[in-house]
Amino acid sequence: MKILVPVKRVVDYNVKVRVKSDQSGVDIANVKMSMNPFDEIAVEEAVRLKEKGVATEIVAVSCGPQQCQETLRTAMAIGADRAILVQTDVELQPLAVAKLLKALVDREQPQLVVLGKQAIDDDANQTGQMLAALADLPQATFASKLEVADGRAKVTREIDGGLETISLSLPAVVTTDLRLNEPRYVTLPNIMKAKKKTLDVLEPAALGVDPAPRLKTLKVSEPPARSAGVKVPDVATLVAKLKNEAKVI
């Protein structure tokens, strides 16, 4: 069984994000970049399925500039067998990424696509669902447990009321939640091995996809600074402030 794992290069989650002075977007100049944490969980889950003997090949995919090769090398150091970079300097939005991934699904014919439920930069939570719709595949989102056997995927997902377990026929699309697993530490020997693995570079035109953005960002601004807390002498004053100033009751 072949598993396709899309991964995204994002600003590292430990970095404090700063907005550009012209408010056109987030400043990523000289900022540490890394693999999206949810996608890292997806790669780890695919590797675990291969270690169980369920999967035979893991293909990591990324869409973006040339620097995304570093992210793909990390995915191969975790355990992916080979990688594909759809290289473009165009700002990619979820629909464009979903179309590129759909073209790769048609080309690679994987039995399972596992990707993070959202990226920590735009928090769109759209790509997996759009891919499933475009490729006409069954989908399970926010997976906290994944089991594959007898041509079906059994997914446990977290919902408001508790846990929901669904069964999918393969091929299928699964998006991962934080509690699915804890990604392994990447060792130096595996990093060196990843440098020898195959990494193919494609252009969006080769896949027949126009990645031009359809949405325009008008302004990006930081949230207002939180004001300091105050102490109140009694409950009556607290209720009055909540009602008249905070207007939450």
PDB file of C-alpha atoms in Angstrom:
ATOM      1  CA  MET A   1       0.000   0.000   0.000  1.00  0.00           C
ATOM      2  CA  LYS A   2       1.270   3.454  -0.919  1.00  0.00           C
ATOM      3  CA  ILE A   3       0.696   6.422   1.400  1.00  0.00           C
ATOM      4  CA  LEU A   4       0.919  10.031   0.221  1.00  0.00           C
ATOM      5  CA  VAL A   5       1.801  12.550   2.947  1.00  0.00           C
ATOM      6  CA  PRO A   6       1.600  16.274   2.078  1.00  0.00           C
ATOM      7  CA  VAL A   7       3.765  18.494   4.298  1.00  0.00           C
ATOM      8  CA  LYS A   8       3.968  22.292   4.570  1.00  0.00           C
ATOM      9  CA  ARG A   9       6.870  24.584   5.418  1.00  0.00           C
ATOM     10  CA  VAL A  10       5.762  27.112   8.038  1.00  0.00           C
ATOM     11  CA  VAL A  11       7.248  29.501  10.580  1.00  0.00           C
ATOM     12  CA  ASP A  12       8.501  27.415  13.512  1.00  0.00           C
ATOM     13  CA  TYR A  13       5.952  27.214  16.320  1.00  0.00           C
ATOM     14  CA  ASN A  14       8.514  28.535  18.835  1.00  0.00           C
ATOM     15  CA  VAL A  15       9.020  31.774  16.893  1.00  0.00           C
ATOM     16  CA  LYS A  16       7.076  34.910  17.822  1.00  0.00           C
ATOM     17  CA  VAL A  17       5.334  35.963  14.619  1.00  0.00           C
ATOM     18  CA  ARG A  18       5.712  39.602  13.583  1.00  0.00           C
ATOM     19  CA  VAL A  19       3.610  41.530  11.085  1.00  0.00           C
ATOM     20  CA  LYS A  20       5.336  43.523   8.309  1.00  0.00           C
ATOM     21  CA  SER A  21       5.421  47.287   8.748  1.00  0.00           C
ATOM     22  CA  ASP A  22       3.191  47.771   5.681  1.00  0.00           C
ATOM     23  CA  GLN A  23       0.672  45.221   7.094  1.00  0.00           C
ATOM     24  CA  SER A  24       0.835  43.190   3.888  1.00  0.00           C
ATOM     25  CA  GLY A  25       1.541  39.938   5.705  1.00  0.00           C
ATOM     26  CA  VAL A  26       3.777  38.132   8.185  1.00  0.00           C
ATOM     27  CA  ASP A  27       7.507  38.843   8.177  1.00  0.00           C
ATOM     28  CA  ILE A  28       9.376  35.604   7.406  1.00  0.00           C
ATOM     29  CA  ALA A  29      12.757  37.139   6.563  1.00  0.00           C
ATOM     30  CA  ASN A  30      15.540  35.491   8.610  1.00  0.00           C
ATOM     31  CA  VAL A  31      12.942  33.535  10.572  1.00  0.00           C
ATOM     32  CA  LYS A  32      13.347  29.854  11.480  1.00  0.00           C
ATOM     33  CA  MET A  33      11.070  27.666   9.362  1.00  0.00           C
ATOM     34  CA  SER A  34      10.080  24.055  10.016  1.00  0.00           C
ATOM     35  CA  MET A  35       7.538  21.399   9.124  1.00  0.00           C
ATOM     36  CA  ASN A  36       3.953  22.096  10.141  1.00  0.00           C
ATOM     37  CA  PRO A  37       3.448  20.141  13.432  1.00  0.00           C
ATOM     38  CA  PHE A  38       0.215  18.494  12.237  1.00  0.00           C
ATOM     39  CA  ASP A  39       1.981  17.299   9.072  1.00  0.00           C
ATOM     40  CA  GLU A  40       4.819  15.927  11.194  1.00  0.00           C
ATOM     41  CA  ILE A  41       2.224  13.840  13.028  1.00  0.00           C
ATOM     42  CA  ALA A  42       0.936  12.637   9.647  1.00  0.00           C
ATOM     43  CA  VAL A  43       4.433  11.536   8.559  1.00  0.00           C
ATOM     44  CA  GLU A  44       4.941   9.724  11.870  1.00  0.00           C
ATOM     45  CA  GLU A  45       1.623   7.885  11.487  1.00  0.00           C
ATOM     46  CA  ALA A  46       2.503   6.813   7.948  1.00  0.00           C
ATOM     47  CA  VAL A  47       5.879   5.501   9.147  1.00  0.00           C
ATOM     48  CA  ARG A  48       4.187   3.567  11.958  1.00  0.00           C
ATOM     49  CA  LEU A  49       1.827   1.970   9.432  1.00  0.00           C
ATOM     50  CA  LYS A  50       4.836   0.936   7.362  1.00  0.00           C
ATOM     51  CA  GLU A  51       6.555  -0.505  10.433  1.00  0.00           C
ATOM     52  CA  LYS A  52       3.435  -2.590  11.101  1.00  0.00           C
ATOM     53  CA  GLY A  53       3.676  -3.972   7.572  1.00  0.00           C
ATOM     54  CA  VAL A  54       0.498  -2.229   6.407  1.00  0.00           C
ATOM     55  CA  ALA A  55       2.223   0.206   4.037  1.00  0.00           C
ATOM     56  CA  THR A  56       5.001  -0.509   1.558  1.00  0.00           C
ATOM     57  CA  GLU A  57       5.884   3.015   0.372  1.00  0.00           C
ATOM     58  CA  ILE A  58       5.566   6.528   1.797  1.00  0.00           C
ATOM     59  CA  VAL A  59       5.729   9.507  -0.551  1.00  0.00           C
ATOM     60  CA  ALA A  60       6.133  12.968   1.013  1.00  0.00           C
ATOM     61  CA  VAL A  61       4.849  15.936  -1.001  1.00  0.00           C
ATOM     62  CA  SER A  62       5.282  19.674  -0.556  1.00  0.00           C
ATOM     63  CA  CYS A  63       4.143  22.660  -2.608  1.00  0.00           C
ATOM     64  CA  GLY A  64       6.051  25.934  -2.486  1.00  0.00           C
ATOM     65  CA  PRO A  65       9.479  27.513  -3.034  1.00  0.00           C
ATOM     66  CA  GLN A  66      12.796  25.679  -3.367  1.00  0.00           C
ATOM     67  CA  GLN A  67      13.404  25.893   0.412  1.00  0.00           C
ATOM     68  CA  CYS A  68      10.619  23.329   0.890  1.00  0.00           C
ATOM     69  CA  GLN A  69      13.240  20.712  -0.016  1.00  0.00           C
ATOM     70  CA  GLU A  70      14.542  21.041   3.564  1.00  0.00           C
ATOM     71  CA  THR A  71      11.078  20.143   4.888  1.00  0.00           C
ATOM     72  CA  LEU A  72      10.891  17.145   2.571  1.00  0.00           C
ATOM     73  CA  ARG A  73      14.356  15.973   3.685  1.00  0.00           C
ATOM     74  CA  THR A  74      13.067  16.102   7.271  1.00  0.00           C
ATOM     75  CA  ALA A  75      10.066  13.975   6.259  1.00  0.00           C
ATOM     76  CA  MET A  76      12.424  11.443   4.649  1.00  0.00           C
ATOM     77  CA  ALA A  77      14.611  11.477   7.771  1.00  0.00           C
ATOM     78  CA  ILE A  78      11.524  10.523   9.792  1.00  0.00           C
ATOM     79  CA  GLY A  79      10.902   7.623   7.434  1.00  0.00           C
ATOM     80  CA  ALA A  80       9.378   8.646   4.085  1.00  0.00           C
ATOM     81  CA  ASP A  81      10.842   6.701   1.141  1.00  0.00           C
ATOM     82  CA  ARG A  82      10.890   9.482  -1.449  1.00  0.00           C
ATOM     83  CA  ALA A  83       9.622  13.009  -1.971  1.00  0.00           C
ATOM     84  CA  ILE A  84       8.038  15.270  -4.568  1.00  0.00           C
ATOM     85  CA  LEU A  85       8.299  19.063  -4.578  1.00  0.00           C
ATOM     86  CA  VAL A  86       5.842  21.073  -6.656  1.00  0.00           C
ATOM     87  CA  GLN A  87       8.023  24.164  -6.920  1.00  0.00           C
ATOM     88  CA  THR A  88       6.445  27.588  -7.273  1.00  0.00           C
ATOM     89  CA  ASP A  89       7.028  31.046  -5.816  1.00  0.00           C
ATOM     90  CA  VAL A  90       3.342  31.938  -6.152  1.00  0.00           C
ATOM     91  CA  GLU A  91       1.453  32.413  -2.883  1.00  0.00           C
ATOM     92  CA  LEU A  92      -0.435  29.135  -2.545  1.00  0.00           C
ATOM     93  CA  GLN A  93      -3.935  29.093  -1.091  1.00  0.00           C
ATOM     94  CA  PRO A  94      -5.771  25.937   0.099  1.00  0.00           C
ATOM     95  CA  LEU A  95      -7.726  25.404  -3.128  1.00  0.00           C
ATOM     96  CA  ALA A  96      -4.595  25.651  -5.280  1.00  0.00           C
ATOM     97  CA  VAL A  97      -2.760  23.191  -3.009  1.00  0.00           C
ATOM     98  CA  ALA A  98      -5.743  20.812  -3.116  1.00  0.00           C
ATOM     99  CA  LYS A  99      -5.722  20.920  -6.933  1.00  0.00           C
ATOM    100  CA  LEU A 100      -1.979  20.205  -7.036  1.00  0.00           C
ATOM    101  CA  LEU A 101      -2.403  17.312  -4.600  1.00  0.00           C
ATOM    102  CA  LYS A 102      -5.333  15.963  -6.634  1.00  0.00           C
ATOM    103  CA  ALA A 103      -3.095  15.891  -9.726  1.00  0.00           C
ATOM    104  CA  LEU A 104      -0.445  14.014  -7.728  1.00  0.00           C
ATOM    105  CA  VAL A 105      -3.057  11.565  -6.399  1.00  0.00           C
ATOM    106  CA  ASP A 106      -4.058  10.825 -10.007  1.00  0.00           C
ATOM    107  CA  ARG A 107      -0.394  10.352 -10.887  1.00  0.00           C
ATOM    108  CA  GLU A 108       0.778   8.312  -7.884  1.00  0.00           C
ATOM    109  CA  GLN A 109      -2.463   6.404  -7.141  1.00  0.00           C
ATOM    110  CA  PRO A 110      -1.936   6.118  -3.353  1.00  0.00           C
ATOM    111  CA  GLN A 111      -4.318   4.023  -1.259  1.00  0.00           C
ATOM    112  CA  LEU A 112      -4.194   6.535   1.585  1.00  0.00           C
ATOM    113  CA  VAL A 113      -3.522  10.271   1.851  1.00  0.00           C
ATOM    114  CA  VAL A 114      -2.602  11.408   5.378  1.00  0.00           C
ATOM    115  CA  LEU A 115      -2.102  15.105   6.087  1.00  0.00           C
ATOM    116  CA  GLY A 116      -2.344  17.539   8.974  1.00  0.00           C
ATOM    117  CA  LYS A 117      -5.802  18.905   9.737  1.00  0.00           C
ATOM    118  CA  GLN A 118      -4.499  22.488   9.410  1.00  0.00           C
ATOM    119  CA  ALA A 119      -1.338  24.551   9.060  1.00  0.00           C
ATOM    120  CA  ILE A 120      -0.293  26.736  11.979  1.00  0.00           C
ATOM    121  CA  ASP A 121       0.323  29.764   9.735  1.00  0.00           C
ATOM    122  CA  ASP A 122      -3.110  30.326   8.151  1.00  0.00           C
ATOM    123  CA  ASP A 123      -5.150  27.846  10.274  1.00  0.00           C
ATOM    124  CA  ALA A 124      -7.414  27.386   7.253  1.00  0.00           C
ATOM    125  CA  ASN A 125      -8.321  23.699   7.884  1.00  0.00           C
ATOM    126  CA  GLN A 126      -9.460  23.355   4.255  1.00  0.00           C
ATOM    127  CA  THR A 127      -6.904  21.497   2.135  1.00  0.00           C
ATOM    128  CA  GLY A 128      -7.770  17.945   3.223  1.00  0.00           C
ATOM    129  CA  GLN A 129     -11.490  18.449   2.750  1.00  0.00           C
ATOM    130  CA  MET A 130     -11.018  20.142  -0.631  1.00  0.00           C
ATOM    131  CA  LEU A 131      -8.716  17.343  -1.797  1.00  0.00           C
ATOM    132  CA  ALA A 132     -11.272  14.694  -0.834  1.00  0.00           C
ATOM    133  CA  ALA A 133     -13.971  16.574  -2.747  1.00  0.00           C
ATOM    134  CA  LEU A 134     -11.846  17.104  -5.872  1.00  0.00           C
ATOM    135  CA  ALA A 135     -10.582  13.512  -5.933  1.00  0.00           C
ATOM    136  CA  ASP A 136     -14.015  12.113  -4.973  1.00  0.00           C
ATOM    137  CA  LEU A 137     -12.538  10.147  -2.073  1.00  0.00           C
ATOM    138  CA  PRO A 138     -14.016   9.313   1.351  1.00  0.00           C
ATOM    139  CA  GLN A 139     -12.532  11.411   4.146  1.00  0.00           C
ATOM    140  CA  ALA A 140     -12.054  11.373   7.919  1.00  0.00           C
ATOM    141  CA  THR A 141     -10.940  14.561   9.638  1.00  0.00           C
ATOM    142  CA  PHE A 142      -9.333  15.221  13.056  1.00  0.00           C
ATOM    143  CA  ALA A 143      -8.163  11.619  13.479  1.00  0.00           C
ATOM    144  CA  SER A 144      -6.986  10.726  16.985  1.00  0.00           C
ATOM    145  CA  LYS A 145      -6.554   7.023  16.100  1.00  0.00           C
ATOM    146  CA  LEU A 146      -6.022   5.291  12.751  1.00  0.00           C
ATOM    147  CA  GLU A 147      -6.155   1.572  11.939  1.00  0.00           C
ATOM    148  CA  VAL A 148      -5.871   0.080   8.449  1.00  0.00           C
ATOM    149  CA  ALA A 149      -6.856  -3.523   7.625  1.00  0.00           C
ATOM    150  CA  ASP A 150      -8.645  -5.496   4.922  1.00  0.00           C
ATOM    151  CA  GLY A 151      -8.873  -2.595   2.501  1.00  0.00           C
ATOM    152  CA  ARG A 152     -10.534  -0.272   4.985  1.00  0.00           C
ATOM    153  CA  ALA A 153      -9.415   2.475   7.360  1.00  0.00           C
ATOM    154  CA  LYS A 154     -10.943   2.696  10.831  1.00  0.00           C
ATOM    155  CA  VAL A 155     -10.652   6.233  12.193  1.00  0.00           C
ATOM    156  CA  THR A 156     -11.462   7.498  15.668  1.00  0.00           C
ATOM    157  CA  ARG A 157     -12.072  11.240  15.684  1.00  0.00           C
ATOM    158  CA  GLU A 158     -12.776  13.736  18.418  1.00  0.00           C
ATOM    159  CA  ILE A 159     -16.124  15.532  18.316  1.00  0.00           C
ATOM    160  CA  ASP A 160     -17.892  17.871  20.749  1.00  0.00           C
ATOM    161  CA  GLY A 161     -19.762  15.059  22.482  1.00  0.00           C
ATOM    162  CA  GLY A 162     -16.841  12.637  22.785  1.00  0.00           C
ATOM    163  CA  LEU A 163     -15.377  10.212  20.239  1.00  0.00           C
ATOM    164  CA  GLU A 164     -16.711   9.089  16.881  1.00  0.00           C
ATOM    165  CA  THR A 165     -15.429   5.979  15.064  1.00  0.00           C
ATOM    166  CA  ILE A 166     -15.972   5.685  11.320  1.00  0.00           C
ATOM    167  CA  SER A 167     -14.919   3.133   8.711  1.00  0.00           C
ATOM    168  CA  LEU A 168     -13.686   4.193   5.278  1.00  0.00           C
ATOM    169  CA  SER A 169     -13.119   2.231   2.109  1.00  0.00           C
ATOM    170  CA  LEU A 170      -9.693   2.800   0.568  1.00  0.00           C
ATOM    171  CA  PRO A 171      -8.432   4.901  -1.126  1.00  0.00           C
ATOM    172  CA  ALA A 172      -9.258   7.676   1.348  1.00  0.00           C
ATOM    173  CA  VAL A 173      -8.117  10.995   2.816  1.00  0.00           C
ATOM    174  CA  VAL A 174      -7.370  11.295   6.550  1.00  0.00           C
ATOM    175  CA  THR A 175      -6.411  14.494   8.396  1.00  0.00           C
ATOM    176  CA  THR A 176      -4.556  14.203  11.688  1.00  0.00           C
ATOM    177  CA  ASP A 177      -5.222  15.728  15.094  1.00  0.00           C
ATOM    178  CA  LEU A 178      -2.662  16.435  17.824  1.00  0.00           C
ATOM    179  CA  ARG A 179      -3.476  13.360  19.895  1.00  0.00           C
ATOM    180  CA  LEU A 180      -2.889  10.842  17.096  1.00  0.00           C
ATOM    181  CA  ASN A 181       0.771  10.307  18.064  1.00  0.00           C
ATOM    182  CA  GLU A 182       3.994  11.964  19.170  1.00  0.00           C
ATOM    183  CA  PRO A 183       6.531  12.298  16.326  1.00  0.00           C
ATOM    184  CA  ARG A 184       9.888  10.622  16.872  1.00  0.00           C
ATOM    185  CA  TYR A 185      13.168  12.465  17.295  1.00  0.00           C
ATOM    186  CA  VAL A 186      15.076  12.662  14.013  1.00  0.00           C
ATOM    187  CA  THR A 187      18.544  11.172  14.446  1.00  0.00           C
ATOM    188  CA  LEU A 188      21.683  12.294  12.629  1.00  0.00           C
ATOM    189  CA  PRO A 189      22.178   8.951  10.774  1.00  0.00           C
ATOM    190  CA  ASN A 190      18.638   9.215   9.392  1.00  0.00           C
ATOM    191  CA  ILE A 191      19.267  12.807   8.328  1.00  0.00           C
ATOM    192  CA  MET A 192      22.329  11.619   6.388  1.00  0.00           C
ATOM    193  CA  LYS A 193      20.346   8.752   4.813  1.00  0.00           C
ATOM    194  CA  ALA A 194      17.622  11.203   3.758  1.00  0.00           C
ATOM    195  CA  LYS A 195      20.134  13.105   1.625  1.00  0.00           C
ATOM    196  CA  LYS A 196      20.478  10.024  -0.614  1.00  0.00           C
ATOM    197  CA  LYS A 197      16.749   9.467  -1.095  1.00  0.00           C
ATOM    198  CA  THR A 198      14.961  10.548  -4.279  1.00  0.00           C
ATOM    199  CA  LEU A 199      13.455  14.031  -4.398  1.00  0.00           C
ATOM    200  CA  ASP A 200      11.637  14.919  -7.630  1.00  0.00           C
ATOM    201  CA  VAL A 201      10.896  18.537  -8.527  1.00  0.00           C
ATOM    202  CA  LEU A 202       7.866  19.395 -10.673  1.00  0.00           C
ATOM    203  CA  GLU A 203       6.271  22.605 -11.915  1.00  0.00           C
ATOM    204  CA  PRO A 204       2.529  23.269 -11.451  1.00  0.00           C
ATOM    205  CA  ALA A 205       2.200  23.543 -15.239  1.00  0.00           C
ATOM    206  CA  ALA A 206       3.433  19.949 -15.571  1.00  0.00           C
ATOM    207  CA  LEU A 207       0.440  18.887 -13.477  1.00  0.00           C
ATOM    208  CA  GLY A 208      -1.968  21.061 -15.466  1.00  0.00           C
ATOM    209  CA  VAL A 209      -2.774  23.325 -12.511  1.00  0.00           C
ATOM    210  CA  ASP A 210      -2.859  27.129 -12.346  1.00  0.00           C
ATOM    211  CA  PRO A 211      -1.897  28.020  -8.735  1.00  0.00           C
ATOM    212  CA  ALA A 212      -2.731  31.745  -9.031  1.00  0.00           C
ATOM    213  CA  PRO A 213      -4.405  32.999  -5.833  1.00  0.00           C
ATOM    214  CA  ARG A 214      -8.122  33.761  -5.938  1.00  0.00           C
ATOM    215  CA  LEU A 215      -8.251  35.683  -2.680  1.00  0.00           C
ATOM    216  CA  LYS A 216      -6.447  38.925  -1.885  1.00  0.00           C
ATOM    217  CA  THR A 217      -5.195  39.817   1.587  1.00  0.00           C
ATOM    218  CA  LEU A 218      -6.100  43.420   2.263  1.00  0.00           C
ATOM    219  CA  LYS A 219      -4.444  43.879   5.646  1.00  0.00           C
ATOM    220  CA  VAL A 220      -2.742  41.852   8.372  1.00  0.00           C
ATOM    221  CA  SER A 221      -2.588  43.340  11.868  1.00  0.00           C
ATOM    222  CA  GLU A 222      -1.557  42.153  15.304  1.00  0.00           C
ATOM    223  CA  PRO A 223      -4.242  41.677  17.963  1.00  0.00           C
ATOM    224  CA  PRO A 224      -4.586  44.552  20.439  1.00  0.00           C
ATOM    225  CA  ALA A 225      -2.465  44.312  23.575  1.00  0.00           C
ATOM    226  CA  ARG A 226      -4.308  42.955  26.593  1.00  0.00           C
ATOM    227  CA  SER A 227      -4.928  45.469  29.357  1.00  0.00           C
ATOM    228  CA  ALA A 228      -3.802  44.724  32.901  1.00  0.00           C
ATOM    229  CA  GLY A 229      -6.193  43.012  35.269  1.00  0.00           C
ATOM    230  CA  VAL A 230      -7.859  44.855  38.146  1.00  0.00           C
ATOM    231  CA  LYS A 231      -8.949  43.803  41.622  1.00  0.00           C
ATOM    232  CA  VAL A 232     -12.506  44.482  42.717  1.00  0.00           C
ATOM    233  CA  PRO A 233     -13.616  44.866  46.356  1.00  0.00           C
ATOM    234  CA  ASP A 234     -16.781  42.770  46.183  1.00  0.00           C
ATOM    235  CA  VAL A 235     -19.044  40.628  44.000  1.00  0.00           C
ATOM    236  CA  ALA A 236     -21.421  43.489  43.254  1.00  0.00           C
ATOM    237  CA  THR A 237     -18.615  45.541  41.692  1.00  0.00           C
ATOM    238  CA  LEU A 238     -17.484  42.512  39.667  1.00  0.00           C
ATOM    239  CA  VAL A 239     -20.995  41.956  38.305  1.00  0.00           C
ATOM    240  CA  ALA A 240     -21.290  45.657  37.475  1.00  0.00           C
ATOM    241  CA  LYS A 241     -17.999  45.646  35.542  1.00  0.00           C
ATOM    242  CA  LEU A 242     -18.938  42.476  33.651  1.00  0.00           C
ATOM    243  CA  LYS A 243     -22.274  43.998  32.732  1.00  0.00           C
ATOM    244  CA  ASN A 244     -21.313  47.605  31.963  1.00  0.00           C
ATOM    245  CA  GLU A 245     -17.677  47.464  30.844  1.00  0.00           C
ATOM    246  CA  ALA A 246     -17.025  43.953  29.493  1.00  0.00           C
ATOM    247  CA  LYS A 247     -20.672  43.587  28.409  1.00  0.00           C
ATOM    248  CA  VAL A 248     -20.546  39.796  28.761  1.00  0.00           C
ATOM    249  CA  ILE A 249     -23.664  39.507  30.921  1.00  0.00           C
TER     250      ILE A 249
END
